[in-house]
Short mmCIF file of C-alpha atoms in Angstrom, two decimals:
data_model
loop_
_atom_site.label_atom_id
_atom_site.label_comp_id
_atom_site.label_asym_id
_atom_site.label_seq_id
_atom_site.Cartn_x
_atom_site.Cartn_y
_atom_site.Cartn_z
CA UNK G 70 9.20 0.51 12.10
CA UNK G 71 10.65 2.26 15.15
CA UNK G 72 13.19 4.38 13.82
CA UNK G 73 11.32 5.16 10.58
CA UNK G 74 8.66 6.94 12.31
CA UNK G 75 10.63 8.47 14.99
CA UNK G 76 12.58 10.07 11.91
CA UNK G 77 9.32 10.89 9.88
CA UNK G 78 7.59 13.05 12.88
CA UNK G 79 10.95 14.79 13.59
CA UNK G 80 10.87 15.79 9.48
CA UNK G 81 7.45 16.18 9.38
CA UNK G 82 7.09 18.84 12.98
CA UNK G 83 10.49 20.43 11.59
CA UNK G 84 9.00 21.06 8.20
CA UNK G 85 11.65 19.37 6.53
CA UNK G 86 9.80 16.47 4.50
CA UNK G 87 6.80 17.53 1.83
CA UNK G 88 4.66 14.97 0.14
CA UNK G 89 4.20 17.80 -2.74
CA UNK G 90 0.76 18.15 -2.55
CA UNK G 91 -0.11 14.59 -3.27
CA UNK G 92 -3.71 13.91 -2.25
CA UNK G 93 -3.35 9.77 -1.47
CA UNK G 94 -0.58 10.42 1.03
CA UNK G 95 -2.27 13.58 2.42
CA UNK G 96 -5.35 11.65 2.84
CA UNK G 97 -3.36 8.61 4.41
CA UNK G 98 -1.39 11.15 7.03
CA UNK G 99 -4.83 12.79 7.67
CA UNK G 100 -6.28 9.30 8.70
CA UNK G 101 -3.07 7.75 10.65
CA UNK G 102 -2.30 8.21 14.32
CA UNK G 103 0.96 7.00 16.06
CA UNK G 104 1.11 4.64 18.71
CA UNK G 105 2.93 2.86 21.09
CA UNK G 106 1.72 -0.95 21.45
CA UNK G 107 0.60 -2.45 24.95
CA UNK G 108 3.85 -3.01 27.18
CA UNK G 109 6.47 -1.50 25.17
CA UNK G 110 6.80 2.28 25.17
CA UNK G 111 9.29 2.41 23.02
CA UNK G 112 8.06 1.13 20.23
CA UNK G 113 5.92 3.19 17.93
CA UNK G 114 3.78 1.92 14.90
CA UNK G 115 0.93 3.34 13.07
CA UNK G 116 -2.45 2.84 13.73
CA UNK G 117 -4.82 2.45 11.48
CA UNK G 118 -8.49 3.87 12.40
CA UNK G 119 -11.59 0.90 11.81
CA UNK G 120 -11.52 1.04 7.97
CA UNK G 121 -15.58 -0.51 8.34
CA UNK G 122 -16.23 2.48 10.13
CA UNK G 123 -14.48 5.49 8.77
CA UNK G 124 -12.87 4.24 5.19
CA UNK G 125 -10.00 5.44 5.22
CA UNK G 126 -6.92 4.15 4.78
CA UNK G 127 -2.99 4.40 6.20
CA UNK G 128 -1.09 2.36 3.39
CA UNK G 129 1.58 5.83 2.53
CA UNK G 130 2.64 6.25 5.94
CA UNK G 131 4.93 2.75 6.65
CA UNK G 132 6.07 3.46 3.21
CA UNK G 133 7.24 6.53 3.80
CA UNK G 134 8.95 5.38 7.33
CA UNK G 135 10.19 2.55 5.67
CA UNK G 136 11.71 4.81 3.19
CA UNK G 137 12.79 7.29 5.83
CA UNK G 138 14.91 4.46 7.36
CA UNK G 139 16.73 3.14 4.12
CA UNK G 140 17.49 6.72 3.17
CA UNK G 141 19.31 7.10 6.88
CA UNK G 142 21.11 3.43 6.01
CA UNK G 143 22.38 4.53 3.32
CA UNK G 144 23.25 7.82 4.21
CA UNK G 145 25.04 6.51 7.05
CA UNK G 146 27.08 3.55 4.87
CA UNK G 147 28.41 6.22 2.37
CA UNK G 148 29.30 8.53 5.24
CA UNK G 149 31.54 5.54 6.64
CA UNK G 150 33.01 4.49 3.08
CA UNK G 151 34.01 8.41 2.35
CA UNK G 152 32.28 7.97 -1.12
CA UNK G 153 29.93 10.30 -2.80
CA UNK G 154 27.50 8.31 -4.51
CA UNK G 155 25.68 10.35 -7.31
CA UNK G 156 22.50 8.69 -9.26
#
């Protein structure tokens, strides 16, 4: 989940990534903050806030990261093959 949301911050602080006005994942980002888990700083996951006390919830954000890093996979694969890969 590492890379996914080190590439997700660096889109989202360089303006490059939209979620087109979408409230869920608006809502989601709103409620989310980043962390790095005890004894490994180089990790970084997201943390969800106590849903009993605050409802909300963080479910777009690894979805997004998770998306982030197969869009980079693949990006990277057809960048090695020399193929362009239209859909």
């Amino acid at each position: 989940m590492t890379y996914g949301m080190t590439e997700l911050m660096a889109l989202t602080k360089s303006r490059s990534w939209a979620h087109h006005g979408n409230p869920v994942v608006e809502w989601c980002f709103d409620a989310v903050e980043v962390r790095h888990p005890p004894g490994d700083a180089d990790q970084l996951r997201p943390d969800k806030p106590d849903r009993a006390a605050v409802g909300r919830r963080i479910d777009a954000v690894p979805t997004a990261a998770m998306a982030v890093t197969r869009w980079r996979e693949l990006a990277q694969k057809h960048a090695r093959s020399g193929r362009m890969v239209v859909r």
